[in-house]
Amino acid sequence: MRKICACLSLVALLTGCGQGWNDPYPVADAERNILYTAFTDRPKHLDPAQSYTEDEITFTAQIYEPPLQYHYLKRPYELIPSTVEQVPVPRFYDAQGRELPAEAPVEQIAESVYELKLKPGIRYQPHPAFAVDAGGQPVYLGKNAADGRQVLGDFMQTGSRELTADDYIYQIKRLAHPRLHSPIFGMMADKIVGLKELGGALGKAAKDLPADAWLDLDAYPLAGIQKVDSQTWRIRLHGKYPQFLYWLAMPFFAPVPREVDRFFAQPGMAAKNLSLDWWPVGTGPFMLSENDPNRRMVLSRNPNFHGQAYPCEGEPGDRAAGLLEDCGKPLPFVEQAVFTREKEAIPYWNKFLQGYYDASGISSDSFDQAVRVNVGGEVGLTDEMRNKGIRLLTSVKSSTFYMGFNMLDPVVGGLSPRSTKLRQAISIAIDQEEFISIFSNGRGIAAQGPLPPGIFGYEPGEAGINSTVYDWVDGKPQRKSAEFAKKLLAEAGYPNGRDEKTGEPLVVNLDTTGGGMGEKSRLDWLTRQFAKIDVQLVIRSTDFNRFQDKIRKGNVQLYYLGWNADYPDPENFFFLLDGNEGKVARGGENASNYANPEFDRLFVRMKNMDNTPERLAIVRQMNRILHHDAPWVFGLHPKSYTLGHRWLKNRKPNDVGNNILKYQRIDTAERAAARRAWNRPVLWPLGLGLLLIVLAVVPAAIGYRRREQRAALK
């Protein structure tokens, strides 16, 4: 009986307990200023010379500081200084080395020179690579440095030092390192004076060294980089390339100290994941304090961060949205960000609803629970989400997804009227609006060309529609009919989907990597779209490597690809259709192998221009050419839907500026209260069960005792 009473007392005690039984975090962290979020794909590279994916820059952008960054609130996106005193203005020189005026014609410019000067007092995070002894020598440098040590924390001593121009110069040289295989080396080798030659010299040197030997980059000069003083350096580029400023806001151009590179290159380090690719080192607001990419990753505040202030201006509507309330306050706000790996969407979603994640995307499985779309197509939150105080942030991403035609193919390729009208007909037949509605829950807009919203040259409304595919009706674009597409197909020589000369049905092939949930439904839908104009579509599924090989060799007719903006400039999208970027001929990014001399001529003029009315006029011409030639079926620009709890402040969609963690703030008291309210233990079933046990056991116990007493009396 005493045990039963004790159990009932425990139930009562637990009912008053404030922390949920299913809370995944330590009790001691409940009131701490920690941002909790999740990731699905583990980052492969955290070395700034190698990292180039979205799941990686989530971390690298918070740790590394390139010279420039994007203003967090302003749109269109605006570059501002990060570690340098000002955004550099290039100086131009002709082939004889004479300085030219800023408005000089592009053809006269032989070189552009960018001079960058650091802000003083910027220091690196604490790290053992900076630890020195009383004589100023590195503590952890020698062939046995890795012996007996398994993790970075085993190096007990740490140090720091001030950021210098040499660190930026060293990283630019690392782009040419033959063992790093930087994804931008080829592009930058054509831009930065001497980088291609440096790559050749380093390649020869690496052949004569053991595979794990350190290659001292300071021993190899780079003609295009000049150190002016400890805080100032110059970068020389071939010709004029205004987009280089955007690259200066990417981790590729973040600083890497020579001693850090030397520290990690020591024998035995790589075997223990002690490398820059695993443990990045930077001057940014956060540093990676825990790295277990299969479970969780933790960013902690860098105690040496030089400090920045929250912006005081933005675009219209930011003040009303509460995005300027922290004007002028020091960054960062949170002391830590914990990223937990979630491989499945449902657990991620449930933990968000419980308040254990501060923000979440919306998977297809949870879309209807989170979002309501009214008859007019307007998107809003469901009552359940609003009652929890959850906010919805939407934005059109700086991305484009498209179906490409191989312009080298004898059927769908070429610029003849026959093949052009065939491509136009297919472009009309594939109903992108229907695809977005069915397969993307409305999360996207139909593309009118390669440029997404937010990129200079994108024009909404009638001025920007693809008139080959759409008519402007009642103030909005209306896709041309399937009958109109059939008419184009007949003019191309395929009446009723048959070759007018041979009578054979028109069959086109789509190469795809296939796989994934819902893939069969999407491909069945696509087959029906072609059938609307009596064209037979054959799906050829293959693995990713084989698909890439077929693209490289031009052994495809149709294919699907997408592109995320590296930087917010039309050049970064139009180059995908530049004839000089042909995949088969030049190994470039033009997978369609499209080549129109007029388009290429305009691209050369446009790509190096500033954003002026003249440039806009050229972009319009280029779009009209693409609309007519239809080398792509312009697909969609995806919409980003993000949910955030009411205690998560200062969230604004930002597709190109990735160093956003420092701006976000948590109201920890509000979060703790919500978690307690949403996760109270439901213990009455346990209490009821115990009560039933009591009701069943007590009479039996009383009866047993009475029998024992009678037996004793006898």
XYZ file of C-alpha atoms in Angstrom:
714
model
C 0.000 0.000 0.000
C 2.851 2.339 0.814
C 4.345 1.677 -2.663
C 1.045 2.444 -4.345
C 0.742 5.733 -2.462
C 4.289 6.601 -3.428
C 3.485 6.038 -7.122
C 0.437 8.277 -6.905
C 2.510 10.981 -5.236
C 5.070 10.747 -8.053
C 2.346 11.220 -10.656
C 1.149 14.354 -8.882
C 4.696 15.665 -8.689
C 5.358 15.079 -12.398
C 2.107 16.789 -13.341
C 3.496 20.014 -11.920
C 6.863 19.605 -13.606
C 7.629 22.477 -15.983
C 9.876 20.691 -18.477
C 8.380 18.284 -20.984
C 9.495 14.687 -20.775
C 10.301 14.773 -24.485
C 12.469 17.917 -24.382
C 15.553 17.019 -26.498
C 17.783 19.615 -24.836
C 19.499 19.764 -21.429
C 17.536 21.437 -18.648
C 20.410 23.869 -18.081
C 19.993 25.238 -21.638
C 16.294 26.071 -21.307
C 16.831 29.796 -20.709
C 20.051 30.196 -22.717
C 20.190 32.369 -25.839
C 20.550 29.452 -28.234
C 18.980 29.221 -31.684
C 17.805 25.721 -32.556
C 17.393 24.573 -36.119
C 17.968 21.497 -38.285
C 19.746 20.379 -41.427
C 19.076 17.431 -43.715
C 22.189 17.046 -45.907
C 25.603 16.838 -44.278
C 28.145 19.373 -45.570
C 30.970 17.811 -47.571
C 33.407 20.732 -47.567
C 33.993 23.567 -45.094
C 37.271 24.691 -46.686
C 36.498 28.030 -48.410
C 38.533 27.049 -51.480
C 36.341 23.997 -52.065
C 32.909 24.671 -50.561
C 30.244 25.635 -53.116
C 26.867 24.224 -52.011
C 23.897 25.596 -50.120
C 24.141 23.125 -47.238
C 27.800 24.114 -46.729
C 27.479 27.877 -46.891
C 24.948 27.679 -44.056
C 28.027 27.184 -41.874
C 30.915 28.749 -43.776
C 29.175 32.126 -44.173
C 28.908 32.511 -40.395
C 32.587 31.678 -39.794
C 34.525 33.223 -42.660
C 34.562 36.896 -43.587
C 35.255 37.824 -47.192
C 35.993 41.523 -47.798
C 32.387 42.390 -48.724
C 28.892 41.372 -47.674
C 25.306 42.160 -48.635
C 23.134 44.604 -46.743
C 20.778 42.406 -44.762
C 17.578 44.360 -45.397
C 17.923 46.361 -48.602
C 16.457 45.148 -51.890
C 17.666 45.067 -54.577
C 20.708 43.516 -52.953
C 23.438 46.002 -52.110
C 27.099 45.246 -51.424
C 28.593 46.829 -48.312
C 31.968 46.453 -46.559
C 32.596 43.532 -44.222
C 36.277 43.577 -43.243
C 37.398 46.373 -45.561
C 36.872 50.086 -45.103
C 34.851 50.564 -48.283
C 33.586 48.803 -51.380
C 36.503 49.155 -53.831
C 36.093 51.161 -57.026
C 38.196 49.667 -59.822
C 40.767 51.640 -61.765
C 41.166 50.829 -65.451
C 44.339 50.667 -67.565
C 45.035 50.200 -71.267
C 47.569 47.809 -72.789
C 50.350 50.393 -72.310
C 49.612 50.737 -68.616
C 47.989 54.156 -68.904
C 45.075 54.825 -66.576
C 41.706 55.258 -68.282
C 38.607 57.129 -67.136
C 35.806 55.155 -65.477
C 33.596 55.521 -68.546
C 36.227 54.174 -70.966
C 34.968 51.729 -73.629
C 35.320 48.096 -72.620
C 37.503 47.275 -75.613
C 40.143 49.760 -74.450
C 40.438 48.285 -70.960
C 43.325 45.822 -70.657
C 43.278 45.557 -66.863
C 41.098 46.422 -63.869
C 42.746 47.028 -60.501
C 40.890 46.656 -57.192
C 42.541 48.012 -54.043
C 41.242 46.804 -50.690
C 42.133 48.164 -47.252
C 41.252 46.341 -44.050
C 39.577 47.818 -41.015
C 42.025 47.696 -38.095
C 41.706 45.440 -35.057
C 39.999 42.408 -36.625
C 41.171 39.195 -34.932
C 40.785 35.472 -35.534
C 38.884 33.073 -33.322
C 40.955 31.254 -30.672
C 42.791 28.352 -32.281
C 45.807 26.112 -31.509
C 47.429 27.072 -34.824
C 48.020 30.540 -33.329
C 49.441 29.281 -30.016
C 53.076 30.363 -29.586
C 55.662 29.827 -26.867
C 57.675 32.469 -24.992
C 60.013 32.776 -27.958
C 57.153 33.402 -30.403
C 57.408 29.948 -32.009
C 54.345 27.792 -32.772
C 53.559 25.404 -29.927
C 51.996 22.731 -32.135
C 54.346 22.437 -35.092
C 56.388 19.291 -35.645
C 56.129 15.811 -37.065
C 54.587 14.437 -33.854
C 52.014 17.196 -33.298
C 49.088 14.832 -33.956
C 50.333 12.030 -31.726
C 48.001 11.262 -28.855
C 45.419 13.782 -30.004
C 42.084 12.849 -31.560
C 40.049 16.067 -31.567
C 40.806 19.761 -31.772
C 40.094 20.166 -28.068
C 43.116 17.969 -27.277
C 45.317 20.913 -28.220
C 44.972 22.698 -24.906
C 46.669 25.990 -25.792
C 45.089 28.461 -28.213
C 45.989 31.882 -29.507
C 44.867 34.533 -31.952
C 46.243 37.340 -34.058
C 45.114 40.262 -36.184
C 43.800 39.781 -39.703
C 46.224 40.922 -42.435
C 46.313 41.390 -46.186
C 48.606 38.345 -46.427
C 45.740 36.117 -45.285
C 43.554 37.168 -48.215
C 46.449 36.817 -50.654
C 47.205 33.336 -49.332
C 43.610 32.217 -49.899
C 43.582 33.487 -53.492
C 46.668 31.347 -54.113
C 44.859 28.370 -52.573
C 42.298 28.578 -55.385
C 45.104 27.352 -57.678
C 46.243 24.528 -55.363
C 46.165 21.325 -57.461
C 45.044 19.135 -54.546
C 42.108 21.315 -53.534
C 40.350 21.272 -56.911
C 38.589 24.582 -56.287
C 35.400 24.719 -58.377
C 36.067 28.322 -59.385
C 39.733 28.003 -60.337
C 39.022 27.728 -64.071
C 36.839 30.831 -64.064
C 39.150 32.894 -61.870
C 42.235 31.767 -63.819
C 40.769 33.618 -66.801
C 40.137 36.723 -64.695
C 42.971 37.188 -62.160
C 46.284 38.041 -63.778
C 48.795 35.228 -63.275
C 46.455 32.766 -61.517
C 46.531 30.316 -64.429
C 50.326 30.396 -64.448
C 50.404 29.879 -60.687
C 48.187 26.815 -61.104
C 50.669 25.374 -63.589
C 53.632 26.041 -61.294
C 51.886 24.499 -58.288
C 50.862 21.474 -60.338
C 54.484 20.793 -61.283
C 55.660 21.296 -57.703
C 53.025 18.939 -56.295
C 54.178 16.100 -58.553
C 57.596 16.124 -56.880
C 56.189 16.037 -53.334
C 54.713 13.160 -51.324
C 50.917 13.052 -51.362
C 50.621 14.341 -47.785
C 53.421 16.918 -47.939
C 52.714 20.595 -47.343
C 53.026 22.912 -50.324
C 54.206 26.330 -49.122
C 52.275 28.802 -51.267
C 54.325 31.757 -50.058
C 57.216 30.397 -52.103
C 55.260 30.963 -55.348
C 54.498 34.489 -56.571
C 51.163 35.538 -58.042
C 51.595 38.347 -60.554
C 48.049 39.669 -60.219
C 48.208 40.275 -56.466
C 50.255 43.072 -54.907
C 50.676 43.601 -51.170
C 50.790 47.353 -50.511
C 51.194 47.117 -46.728
C 50.043 44.799 -43.926
C 46.437 45.998 -44.301
C 46.213 46.735 -48.030
C 46.395 44.649 -51.207
C 45.582 45.030 -54.906
C 44.031 42.554 -57.303
C 44.600 42.873 -61.061
C 42.068 41.451 -63.486
C 42.191 40.935 -67.224
C 39.882 43.440 -68.924
C 36.743 44.704 -67.239
C 34.701 42.434 -64.974
C 32.277 44.371 -62.728
C 30.837 41.134 -61.299
C 34.134 40.539 -59.483
C 32.750 42.610 -56.592
C 30.121 39.936 -56.034
C 32.813 37.271 -55.786
C 34.459 39.356 -53.078
C 31.366 38.679 -50.947
C 31.764 34.880 -51.218
C 33.779 32.564 -48.930
C 36.110 31.737 -51.830
C 37.791 35.085 -51.115
C 37.739 34.825 -47.318
C 41.102 34.869 -45.521
C 43.062 31.739 -44.648
C 46.174 32.258 -42.504
C 49.357 30.507 -43.600
C 49.944 29.080 -40.111
C 46.499 27.462 -40.064
C 47.176 25.792 -43.404
C 50.571 24.659 -42.093
C 49.082 23.383 -38.824
C 46.519 21.139 -40.514
C 49.027 19.881 -43.127
C 51.133 18.088 -40.496
C 51.441 14.278 -40.591
C 48.577 12.411 -38.987
C 46.159 15.336 -38.917
C 43.996 14.438 -41.923
C 43.501 10.849 -40.697
C 41.779 12.277 -37.597
C 39.629 14.764 -39.528
C 41.877 17.550 -38.272
C 41.719 19.689 -41.369
C 40.409 23.013 -42.617
C 37.750 21.055 -44.456
C 36.444 19.839 -41.079
C 37.407 22.662 -38.681
C 37.161 26.070 -40.418
C 39.034 29.013 -38.920
C 37.794 32.572 -39.373
C 37.198 36.054 -38.026
C 33.400 35.916 -38.288
C 30.823 36.166 -35.500
C 30.707 32.401 -34.965
C 33.081 29.468 -34.834
C 32.379 25.763 -35.242
C 32.572 24.287 -31.745
C 31.053 20.866 -32.494
C 31.173 18.948 -35.759
C 29.313 15.663 -35.986
C 27.629 15.985 -39.401
C 25.683 12.755 -38.939
C 24.073 14.036 -35.746
C 24.559 17.712 -34.933
C 26.754 20.730 -35.558
C 27.143 23.693 -33.220
C 28.204 27.252 -33.944
C 29.306 29.248 -30.908
C 29.915 32.969 -30.614
C 33.491 33.945 -31.490
C 34.832 35.759 -28.395
C 37.246 37.707 -30.603
C 34.636 38.983 -33.048
C 35.374 42.593 -33.938
C 31.721 43.575 -33.799
C 29.178 45.019 -36.188
C 25.880 46.811 -35.660
C 22.385 45.829 -36.742
C 21.278 47.944 -39.743
C 19.089 51.009 -39.250
C 17.576 51.183 -42.729
C 16.012 48.788 -45.172
C 13.227 48.747 -47.720
C 9.645 49.979 -47.328
C 7.711 47.783 -44.935
C 10.686 46.690 -42.847
C 9.879 49.059 -39.998
C 6.254 47.932 -39.841
C 7.451 44.330 -39.828
C 9.605 45.027 -36.771
C 12.847 44.533 -38.669
C 14.356 47.837 -37.513
C 13.687 47.527 -33.782
C 17.276 46.466 -33.093
C 18.790 49.374 -35.033
C 22.401 49.982 -34.008
C 22.633 47.132 -31.493
C 25.831 45.054 -31.495
C 25.928 41.754 -33.371
C 25.564 38.820 -32.978
C 22.547 38.408 -30.707
C 22.621 34.659 -30.073
C 25.417 32.954 -28.176
C 25.062 29.649 -29.975
C 23.267 27.943 -32.861
C 22.582 24.221 -32.622
C 21.949 22.392 -35.915
C 20.474 18.890 -35.497
C 20.402 16.551 -38.444
C 16.883 15.445 -39.364
C 16.709 12.909 -42.169
C 12.911 12.688 -42.137
C 10.473 15.575 -42.605
C 7.850 14.463 -40.057
C 10.087 14.450 -36.938
C 11.492 17.822 -38.012
C 7.980 19.235 -38.388
C 6.699 17.853 -35.091
C 9.634 19.256 -33.138
C 9.021 22.634 -34.731
C 5.375 22.553 -33.638
C 6.527 21.687 -30.123
C 8.802 24.739 -30.117
C 12.024 22.765 -30.113
C 13.088 24.220 -33.481
C 12.825 27.971 -33.938
C 12.175 27.902 -37.689
C 11.150 25.381 -40.320
C 10.531 24.952 -43.971
C 7.294 23.359 -45.168
C 7.395 19.894 -46.689
C 4.664 18.610 -48.981
C 3.385 16.372 -46.179
C 2.788 19.307 -43.832
C 1.775 21.943 -46.392
C -1.973 21.679 -45.839
C -1.514 21.773 -42.066
C 0.535 24.982 -42.313
C -0.741 26.967 -45.268
C -4.100 27.893 -46.711
C -4.459 29.086 -50.314
C -7.630 31.025 -51.062
C -9.555 31.173 -54.317
C -7.544 34.167 -55.521
C -4.281 32.297 -55.024
C -3.266 34.299 -51.953
C -1.322 32.347 -49.374
C -1.925 32.543 -45.632
C -1.402 30.527 -42.495
C -3.946 28.094 -41.131
C -5.710 28.870 -37.855
C -3.522 26.330 -36.044
C -0.361 28.154 -37.098
C -1.745 31.614 -36.320
C -2.889 30.519 -32.877
C 0.670 29.499 -32.099
C 1.956 32.892 -33.230
C 3.886 31.351 -36.111
C 4.920 33.690 -38.926
C 5.154 32.881 -42.634
C 7.945 34.351 -44.768
C 7.752 33.946 -48.537
C 10.102 34.999 -51.303
C 10.863 34.021 -54.863
C 14.315 32.474 -54.915
C 17.081 33.719 -57.195
C 16.934 30.412 -59.050
C 15.576 29.017 -62.257
C 14.594 25.493 -63.304
C 14.224 24.637 -66.974
C 13.973 21.915 -69.589
C 16.765 22.319 -72.094
C 16.916 21.310 -75.734
C 20.208 20.053 -77.126
C 20.732 22.507 -79.960
C 23.144 20.072 -81.661
C 20.393 17.471 -82.059
C 19.147 17.066 -85.670
C 15.472 17.049 -84.624
C 15.034 19.572 -81.804
C 18.240 21.566 -82.340
C 19.408 24.276 -84.714
C 17.957 27.684 -85.549
C 15.983 26.702 -88.652
C 12.276 27.647 -88.726
C 11.381 23.924 -88.589
C 13.195 23.134 -85.320
C 12.444 26.548 -83.800
C 8.686 26.131 -84.228
C 8.924 22.624 -82.789
C 10.579 23.983 -79.645
C 8.049 26.806 -79.433
C 5.165 24.332 -79.652
C 6.609 22.174 -76.865
C 7.185 25.288 -74.731
C 3.502 26.167 -75.029
C 2.281 22.626 -74.406
C 4.016 22.169 -71.052
C 1.705 23.925 -68.619
C 4.081 25.267 -65.979
C 1.278 26.800 -63.945
C -0.373 23.398 -63.633
C 2.929 21.789 -62.683
C 3.523 24.369 -59.945
C 0.015 23.862 -58.590
C 0.137 20.060 -58.554
C 3.724 19.241 -57.664
C 4.973 22.327 -55.809
C 1.885 23.278 -53.787
C 1.881 26.577 -55.684
C 5.393 27.376 -54.457
C 6.796 28.964 -57.572
C 6.110 31.288 -60.471
C 6.225 30.373 -64.131
C 9.425 31.663 -65.708
C 9.203 34.091 -68.619
C 12.923 33.817 -69.319
C 16.150 32.914 -67.548
C 16.112 35.862 -65.105
C 14.292 35.444 -61.757
C 12.814 38.342 -59.766
C 15.385 40.420 -57.926
C 17.891 40.268 -60.777
C 18.523 43.402 -62.822
C 16.597 43.091 -66.090
C 13.727 41.048 -64.724
C 10.492 42.865 -65.519
C 7.106 41.908 -64.077
C 3.861 42.402 -65.955
C 3.268 42.758 -69.667
C 6.737 44.196 -70.358
C 8.394 40.961 -69.269
C 6.173 38.198 -70.640
C 7.369 35.606 -73.104
C 5.131 36.546 -76.021
C 5.983 33.321 -77.837
C 4.232 31.317 -75.113
C 1.794 33.803 -73.538
C -0.780 36.416 -74.464
C -1.542 39.322 -72.150
C -5.233 39.010 -71.266
C -7.155 41.018 -68.658
C -4.021 42.241 -66.960
C -2.245 38.910 -66.646
C -0.368 36.404 -68.819
C -2.412 33.628 -70.400
C -0.710 30.593 -71.927
C -1.430 30.071 -75.602
C -3.691 27.127 -76.366
C -2.712 23.599 -77.313
C -4.438 24.219 -80.648
C -2.083 27.123 -81.314
C 0.851 24.854 -80.435
C -0.444 22.197 -82.849
C -0.579 24.835 -85.571
C 3.095 25.669 -84.944
C 3.879 21.956 -85.023
C 2.167 21.595 -88.390
C 4.127 24.575 -89.737
C 7.275 22.803 -88.514
C 6.383 19.810 -90.688
C 4.694 17.613 -88.086
C 0.923 17.772 -88.684
C -0.899 15.689 -86.064
C 2.461 14.783 -84.596
C 3.757 12.979 -87.710
C 6.569 13.824 -90.069
C 4.866 15.116 -93.225
C 7.505 13.457 -95.419
C 7.776 10.003 -93.856
C 4.527 9.710 -91.919
C 6.468 8.538 -88.892
C 5.271 9.737 -85.463
C 7.387 12.397 -83.809
C 9.236 10.874 -80.843
C 11.461 12.919 -78.535
C 13.604 11.670 -75.684
C 14.046 13.129 -72.210
C 17.120 12.058 -70.273
C 16.705 12.175 -66.519
C 18.383 10.811 -63.417
C 14.977 9.668 -62.152
C 14.324 8.444 -58.632
C 12.807 10.282 -55.727
C 9.341 10.363 -54.249
C 6.699 11.386 -56.765
C 9.023 11.098 -59.750
C 6.760 8.691 -61.619
C 3.767 11.007 -61.182
C 5.752 13.959 -62.523
C 6.983 12.033 -65.549
C 3.490 10.667 -66.266
C 2.183 14.236 -66.137
C 4.937 15.396 -68.501
C 4.147 12.610 -70.962
C 0.525 13.804 -71.042
C 1.658 17.364 -71.770
C 3.457 16.208 -74.911
C 0.502 14.038 -75.867
C -1.689 17.176 -75.961
C 0.088 18.108 -79.197
C 0.433 14.492 -80.411
C 4.139 14.205 -79.613
C 5.424 10.993 -78.061
C 7.811 11.441 -75.129
C 10.238 8.673 -74.198
C 11.782 8.854 -70.719
C 15.370 7.613 -70.520
C 16.331 7.261 -66.858
C 19.939 6.813 -65.845
C 22.258 7.399 -62.912
C 23.727 10.840 -62.201
C 27.242 10.126 -63.515
C 25.934 8.673 -66.771
C 23.580 11.633 -67.155
C 26.460 14.082 -66.708
C 28.519 12.182 -69.264
C 25.691 12.319 -71.805
C 25.328 16.068 -71.230
C 29.079 16.580 -71.708
C 29.049 14.633 -74.988
C 25.771 16.071 -76.269
C 24.058 12.673 -76.379
C 20.677 13.984 -75.243
C 17.651 15.625 -76.809
C 15.892 17.060 -73.765
C 17.061 17.319 -70.149
C 16.177 19.103 -66.893
C 18.589 21.347 -64.995
C 18.468 24.321 -62.639
C 20.679 27.192 -61.576
C 20.997 29.112 -58.309
C 22.415 32.616 -58.519
C 26.052 32.971 -57.500
C 25.437 36.702 -57.403
C 22.524 39.000 -58.315
C 23.470 39.960 -61.864
C 21.953 39.007 -65.255
C 25.371 37.886 -66.500
C 25.207 34.996 -64.016
C 22.135 33.612 -65.826
C 22.666 34.649 -69.443
C 26.122 33.030 -69.528
C 24.301 29.675 -69.363
C 23.260 30.356 -72.974
C 26.415 32.050 -74.212
C 27.833 30.312 -77.286
C 31.335 30.554 -75.846
C 30.156 28.413 -72.890
C 29.019 25.499 -75.084
C 29.229 22.233 -73.140
C 30.356 20.009 -76.015
C 32.698 22.451 -77.767
C 34.245 24.173 -74.751
C 33.228 22.263 -71.634
C 31.299 25.301 -70.378
C 27.978 25.686 -68.576
C 25.826 26.024 -71.715
C 24.393 22.496 -71.570
C 22.035 23.247 -74.473
C 24.980 24.160 -76.738
C 22.931 27.153 -77.881
C 24.754 29.543 -80.194
C 23.087 32.601 -81.724
C 25.649 35.141 -83.029
C 23.389 38.110 -82.231
C 22.722 36.908 -78.688
C 26.444 36.280 -78.141
C 27.294 39.763 -79.436
C 24.799 41.368 -77.074
C 26.031 39.231 -74.179
C 29.588 40.502 -74.639
C 28.298 44.081 -74.538
C 25.965 43.537 -71.614
C 28.086 41.473 -69.234
C 30.601 44.184 -68.328
C 28.181 47.099 -68.126
C 26.905 48.880 -65.055
C 23.161 48.747 -64.364
C 22.020 51.566 -66.638
C 19.003 52.084 -68.926
C 21.276 51.131 -71.812
C 22.029 47.792 -70.163
C 18.331 47.191 -69.533
C 17.607 47.779 -73.225
C 20.197 45.153 -74.168
C 18.768 42.666 -71.656
C 15.345 43.148 -73.245
C 16.799 42.393 -76.679
C 18.480 39.261 -75.351
C 15.248 38.041 -73.776
C 13.333 38.580 -77.022
C 15.897 36.469 -78.885
C 15.593 33.683 -76.335
C 11.801 33.839 -76.418
C 11.883 33.315 -80.166
C 14.649 30.692 -80.336
C 13.328 28.757 -77.304
C 16.529 26.861 -76.435
C 14.892 26.161 -73.055
C 11.382 25.464 -71.939
C 11.463 28.191 -69.307
C 10.182 26.396 -66.257
C 9.800 28.047 -62.879
C 11.395 30.195 -60.235
C 10.739 28.450 -56.890
C 9.183 30.217 -53.957
C 10.665 29.839 -50.522
C 8.192 29.315 -47.688
C 9.686 29.555 -44.210
C 7.913 29.407 -40.863
C 9.280 31.080 -37.760
C 8.032 31.163 -34.175
C 7.033 34.511 -32.706
C 10.105 34.576 -30.457
C 12.486 34.449 -33.444
C 13.173 38.058 -34.438
C 14.764 39.776 -37.448
C 14.099 37.046 -40.012
C 14.020 38.203 -43.624
C 14.449 36.032 -46.751
C 17.888 36.507 -48.273
C 18.975 34.381 -51.216
C 22.469 35.708 -51.879
C 23.628 37.061 -48.527
C 24.240 33.968 -46.450
C 25.825 35.416 -43.284
C 22.391 35.914 -41.724
C 22.744 34.182 -38.368
C 24.325 37.211 -36.687
C 21.198 39.320 -37.301
C 18.692 36.933 -35.702
C 17.529 37.302 -32.121
C 15.684 34.997 -29.707
C 13.234 36.068 -27.014
C 14.228 33.257 -24.677
C 11.604 33.940 -22.022
C 8.773 33.787 -24.558
C 10.164 30.580 -26.037
C 10.508 28.895 -22.648
C 6.934 29.799 -21.739
C 5.583 28.442 -25.028
C 7.500 25.201 -24.704
C 6.119 24.646 -21.217
C 2.574 25.366 -22.381
C 2.802 23.163 -25.488
C 4.546 20.201 -23.883
C 2.873 19.639 -20.538
C 2.955 15.937 -19.645
C -0.446 14.278 -20.064
C -0.374 12.098 -16.953
C -4.046 11.518 -16.151
C -4.083 8.186 -18.062
C -1.183 7.023 -15.886
C -2.974 8.190 -12.750
C -6.186 6.516 -13.878
C -4.305 3.303 -14.564
C -2.747 3.351 -11.117
C -6.123 4.049 -9.550
C -7.638 1.041 -11.327
C -4.739 -1.044 -10.089
C -5.415 0.197 -6.563
C -9.111 -0.607 -6.864
C -8.238 -4.077 -8.051
C -5.400 -4.790 -5.633
C -6.741 -3.325 -2.383
C -9.777 -5.641 -2.059
C -7.579 -8.613 -2.916
C -5.000 -7.533 -0.334
C -7.679 -7.062 2.339
C -9.170 -10.440 1.556
C -5.758 -12.091 1.678
C -4.987 -10.509 5.074
C -8.327 -11.675 6.483
C -7.664 -15.240 5.357
C -4.239 -15.112 6.940
C -5.720 -13.870 10.206
C -8.314 -16.670 10.285
C -5.644 -19.235 9.643
C -3.586 -17.856 12.515
C -6.548 -18.078 14.905
C -7.044 -21.736 14.085
